[in-house]
């Protein structure tokens, strides 16, 4: 996740918002964040870090949690999208993928589930 997403947990007094997971935070200012076991704070190249994680022998998935800038940086490494769509229209917000040139990706919906609340959960894979 990016620094801005992680900062929400830090502002609540937590070193990690996901202490039960192995977590990586990408930031250009790594020195001023709290440290905790399982939490890696890095100013390294996100693509290189994700490729190293993908090369590890593991049955676990890698999740991207956060804003569109980090998603844009990692777009070629993202294999699937799992989205929750809320029945709410906002005048502005954080794009799913933010960057200079928005990519065009062909996706295939793998599944969709609607909840009584109006939220729809959908999974997409590259077509």
PDB file of C-alpha atoms in Angstrom:
ATOM      1  CA  UNK A   1       0.000   0.000   0.000  1.00  0.00           C
ATOM      2  CA  UNK A   2       0.993   3.588  -0.376  1.00  0.00           C
ATOM      3  CA  UNK A   3       1.832   5.983   2.406  1.00  0.00           C
ATOM      4  CA  UNK A   4      -1.487   7.865   2.280  1.00  0.00           C
ATOM      5  CA  UNK A   5      -3.511   4.676   2.734  1.00  0.00           C
ATOM      6  CA  UNK A   6      -1.234   3.483   5.541  1.00  0.00           C
ATOM      7  CA  UNK A   7      -1.400   6.862   7.271  1.00  0.00           C
ATOM      8  CA  UNK A   8      -5.028   6.206   8.251  1.00  0.00           C
ATOM      9  CA  UNK A   9      -3.871   3.412  10.591  1.00  0.00           C
ATOM     10  CA  UNK A  10      -0.953   5.491  11.905  1.00  0.00           C
ATOM     11  CA  UNK A  11      -3.305   8.384  12.710  1.00  0.00           C
ATOM     12  CA  UNK A  12      -5.359   5.954  14.820  1.00  0.00           C
ATOM     13  CA  UNK A  13      -2.256   4.969  16.801  1.00  0.00           C
ATOM     14  CA  UNK A  14      -1.534   1.726  14.976  1.00  0.00           C
ATOM     15  CA  UNK A  15       1.809   0.769  13.438  1.00  0.00           C
ATOM     16  CA  UNK A  16      -0.083  -1.452  10.983  1.00  0.00           C
ATOM     17  CA  UNK A  17      -3.681  -1.593   9.856  1.00  0.00           C
ATOM     18  CA  UNK A  18      -3.190  -5.292   9.011  1.00  0.00           C
ATOM     19  CA  UNK A  19      -1.020  -6.773  11.792  1.00  0.00           C
ATOM     20  CA  UNK A  20      -2.065 -10.318  10.822  1.00  0.00           C
ATOM     21  CA  UNK A  21      -0.575  -9.886   7.317  1.00  0.00           C
ATOM     22  CA  UNK A  22       2.878  -9.350   5.878  1.00  0.00           C
ATOM     23  CA  UNK A  23       2.563  -5.721   4.807  1.00  0.00           C
ATOM     24  CA  UNK A  24       4.621  -3.400   2.597  1.00  0.00           C
ATOM     25  CA  UNK A  25       4.244   0.382   2.642  1.00  0.00           C
ATOM     26  CA  UNK A  26       5.759   2.355  -0.228  1.00  0.00           C
ATOM     27  CA  UNK A  27       6.825   5.878   0.714  1.00  0.00           C
ATOM     28  CA  UNK A  28       9.456   8.453  -0.121  1.00  0.00           C
ATOM     29  CA  UNK A  29       9.701   9.268   3.616  1.00  0.00           C
ATOM     30  CA  UNK A  30      10.220   5.893   5.345  1.00  0.00           C
ATOM     31  CA  UNK A  31      11.976   7.184   8.466  1.00  0.00           C
ATOM     32  CA  UNK A  32       9.010   8.756  10.226  1.00  0.00           C
ATOM     33  CA  UNK A  33       6.671   5.755  10.399  1.00  0.00           C
ATOM     34  CA  UNK A  34       6.256   3.366  13.361  1.00  0.00           C
ATOM     35  CA  UNK A  35       7.811  -0.085  12.971  1.00  0.00           C
ATOM     36  CA  UNK A  36       6.203  -3.439  13.713  1.00  0.00           C
ATOM     37  CA  UNK A  37       7.002  -7.093  12.964  1.00  0.00           C
ATOM     38  CA  UNK A  38       5.581  -8.044   9.582  1.00  0.00           C
ATOM     39  CA  UNK A  39       5.593  -4.441   8.370  1.00  0.00           C
ATOM     40  CA  UNK A  40       8.120  -3.404   5.737  1.00  0.00           C
ATOM     41  CA  UNK A  41       8.411   0.297   4.989  1.00  0.00           C
ATOM     42  CA  UNK A  42      10.296   0.944   1.779  1.00  0.00           C
ATOM     43  CA  UNK A  43      11.206   3.676  -0.646  1.00  0.00           C
ATOM     44  CA  UNK A  44      12.169   0.988  -3.159  1.00  0.00           C
ATOM     45  CA  UNK A  45      10.732   0.490  -6.620  1.00  0.00           C
ATOM     46  CA  UNK A  46       7.231  -1.005  -6.170  1.00  0.00           C
ATOM     47  CA  UNK A  47       7.497  -3.026  -9.391  1.00  0.00           C
ATOM     48  CA  UNK A  48      10.789  -4.615  -8.300  1.00  0.00           C
ATOM     49  CA  UNK A  49       9.415  -5.388  -4.829  1.00  0.00           C
ATOM     50  CA  UNK A  50       6.233  -6.983  -6.209  1.00  0.00           C
ATOM     51  CA  UNK A  51       8.214  -9.050  -8.713  1.00  0.00           C
ATOM     52  CA  UNK A  52      10.416 -10.313  -5.864  1.00  0.00           C
ATOM     53  CA  UNK A  53       7.307 -11.242  -3.868  1.00  0.00           C
ATOM     54  CA  UNK A  54       5.786 -13.027  -6.868  1.00  0.00           C
ATOM     55  CA  UNK A  55       9.017 -15.023  -7.286  1.00  0.00           C
ATOM     56  CA  UNK A  56       8.815 -16.387  -3.726  1.00  0.00           C
ATOM     57  CA  UNK A  57       7.463 -19.927  -3.350  1.00  0.00           C
ATOM     58  CA  UNK A  58       4.049 -19.305  -1.788  1.00  0.00           C
ATOM     59  CA  UNK A  59       0.377 -20.110  -2.247  1.00  0.00           C
ATOM     60  CA  UNK A  60      -0.564 -16.704  -0.822  1.00  0.00           C
ATOM     61  CA  UNK A  61      -1.917 -13.833  -2.898  1.00  0.00           C
ATOM     62  CA  UNK A  62      -0.529 -10.314  -3.030  1.00  0.00           C
ATOM     63  CA  UNK A  63      -3.120  -7.611  -2.412  1.00  0.00           C
ATOM     64  CA  UNK A  64      -2.852  -3.970  -3.388  1.00  0.00           C
ATOM     65  CA  UNK A  65      -4.705  -1.769  -0.941  1.00  0.00           C
ATOM     66  CA  UNK A  66      -4.806   1.908  -1.632  1.00  0.00           C
ATOM     67  CA  UNK A  67      -5.018   4.635  -4.165  1.00  0.00           C
ATOM     68  CA  UNK A  68      -4.734   4.943  -7.893  1.00  0.00           C
ATOM     69  CA  UNK A  69      -1.156   6.242  -8.096  1.00  0.00           C
ATOM     70  CA  UNK A  70       0.362   3.019  -6.746  1.00  0.00           C
ATOM     71  CA  UNK A  71      -2.076   0.979  -8.850  1.00  0.00           C
ATOM     72  CA  UNK A  72      -0.900   2.846 -11.953  1.00  0.00           C
ATOM     73  CA  UNK A  73       2.719   2.091 -11.089  1.00  0.00           C
ATOM     74  CA  UNK A  74       1.906  -1.605 -10.633  1.00  0.00           C
ATOM     75  CA  UNK A  75      -0.683  -1.982 -13.409  1.00  0.00           C
ATOM     76  CA  UNK A  76       1.381  -4.517 -15.380  1.00  0.00           C
ATOM     77  CA  UNK A  77       1.759  -6.661 -12.244  1.00  0.00           C
ATOM     78  CA  UNK A  78      -1.951  -6.757 -11.363  1.00  0.00           C
ATOM     79  CA  UNK A  79      -3.516 -10.086 -12.368  1.00  0.00           C
ATOM     80  CA  UNK A  80      -7.032  -9.474 -11.115  1.00  0.00           C
ATOM     81  CA  UNK A  81      -9.263  -6.783  -9.685  1.00  0.00           C
ATOM     82  CA  UNK A  82     -11.613  -7.334  -6.737  1.00  0.00           C
ATOM     83  CA  UNK A  83     -13.923  -4.376  -6.384  1.00  0.00           C
ATOM     84  CA  UNK A  84     -16.729  -3.336  -4.069  1.00  0.00           C
ATOM     85  CA  UNK A  85     -19.110  -0.929  -5.740  1.00  0.00           C
ATOM     86  CA  UNK A  86     -21.180   1.130  -3.335  1.00  0.00           C
ATOM     87  CA  UNK A  87     -24.511   2.663  -4.347  1.00  0.00           C
ATOM     88  CA  UNK A  88     -23.272   6.190  -3.792  1.00  0.00           C
ATOM     89  CA  UNK A  89     -22.348   8.944  -6.233  1.00  0.00           C
ATOM     90  CA  UNK A  90     -19.510  11.236  -5.163  1.00  0.00           C
ATOM     91  CA  UNK A  91     -18.561  14.432  -6.936  1.00  0.00           C
ATOM     92  CA  UNK A  92     -14.873  13.553  -6.747  1.00  0.00           C
ATOM     93  CA  UNK A  93     -12.634  10.798  -5.524  1.00  0.00           C
ATOM     94  CA  UNK A  94      -9.509   8.759  -6.041  1.00  0.00           C
ATOM     95  CA  UNK A  95      -9.375   7.068  -9.457  1.00  0.00           C
ATOM     96  CA  UNK A  96      -8.946   3.295  -9.499  1.00  0.00           C
ATOM     97  CA  UNK A  97      -5.838   3.820 -11.661  1.00  0.00           C
ATOM     98  CA  UNK A  98      -4.363   7.330 -11.675  1.00  0.00           C
ATOM     99  CA  UNK A  99      -1.581   8.494 -13.897  1.00  0.00           C
ATOM    100  CA  UNK A 100      -0.487  10.518 -16.869  1.00  0.00           C
ATOM    101  CA  UNK A 101      -1.911   8.104 -19.420  1.00  0.00           C
ATOM    102  CA  UNK A 102      -4.764   5.920 -18.269  1.00  0.00           C
ATOM    103  CA  UNK A 103      -4.259   2.341 -19.428  1.00  0.00           C
ATOM    104  CA  UNK A 104      -6.829   0.459 -21.436  1.00  0.00           C
ATOM    105  CA  UNK A 105      -7.252  -3.050 -20.074  1.00  0.00           C
ATOM    106  CA  UNK A 106      -9.599  -5.720 -21.325  1.00  0.00           C
ATOM    107  CA  UNK A 107     -11.111  -7.518 -18.374  1.00  0.00           C
ATOM    108  CA  UNK A 108     -13.426 -10.484 -17.980  1.00  0.00           C
ATOM    109  CA  UNK A 109     -15.796 -10.607 -15.020  1.00  0.00           C
ATOM    110  CA  UNK A 110     -15.210 -13.781 -13.042  1.00  0.00           C
ATOM    111  CA  UNK A 111     -18.020 -13.251 -10.566  1.00  0.00           C
ATOM    112  CA  UNK A 112     -20.397 -10.737  -9.067  1.00  0.00           C
ATOM    113  CA  UNK A 113     -22.375 -10.823  -5.844  1.00  0.00           C
ATOM    114  CA  UNK A 114     -24.988  -8.301  -4.822  1.00  0.00           C
ATOM    115  CA  UNK A 115     -25.712  -7.602  -1.169  1.00  0.00           C
ATOM    116  CA  UNK A 116     -28.933  -6.389   0.434  1.00  0.00           C
ATOM    117  CA  UNK A 117     -27.167  -3.133   1.299  1.00  0.00           C
ATOM    118  CA  UNK A 118     -26.840  -2.379  -2.412  1.00  0.00           C
ATOM    119  CA  UNK A 119     -23.099  -3.054  -2.465  1.00  0.00           C
ATOM    120  CA  UNK A 120     -21.920  -5.229  -5.340  1.00  0.00           C
ATOM    121  CA  UNK A 121     -18.704  -7.226  -5.043  1.00  0.00           C
ATOM    122  CA  UNK A 122     -17.079  -8.121  -8.362  1.00  0.00           C
ATOM    123  CA  UNK A 123     -13.964  -9.954  -9.448  1.00  0.00           C
ATOM    124  CA  UNK A 124     -12.304  -9.325 -12.799  1.00  0.00           C
ATOM    125  CA  UNK A 125      -9.330 -10.982 -14.511  1.00  0.00           C
ATOM    126  CA  UNK A 126      -7.412  -9.901 -17.572  1.00  0.00           C
ATOM    127  CA  UNK A 127      -9.204 -11.010 -20.719  1.00  0.00           C
TER     128      UNK A 127
END
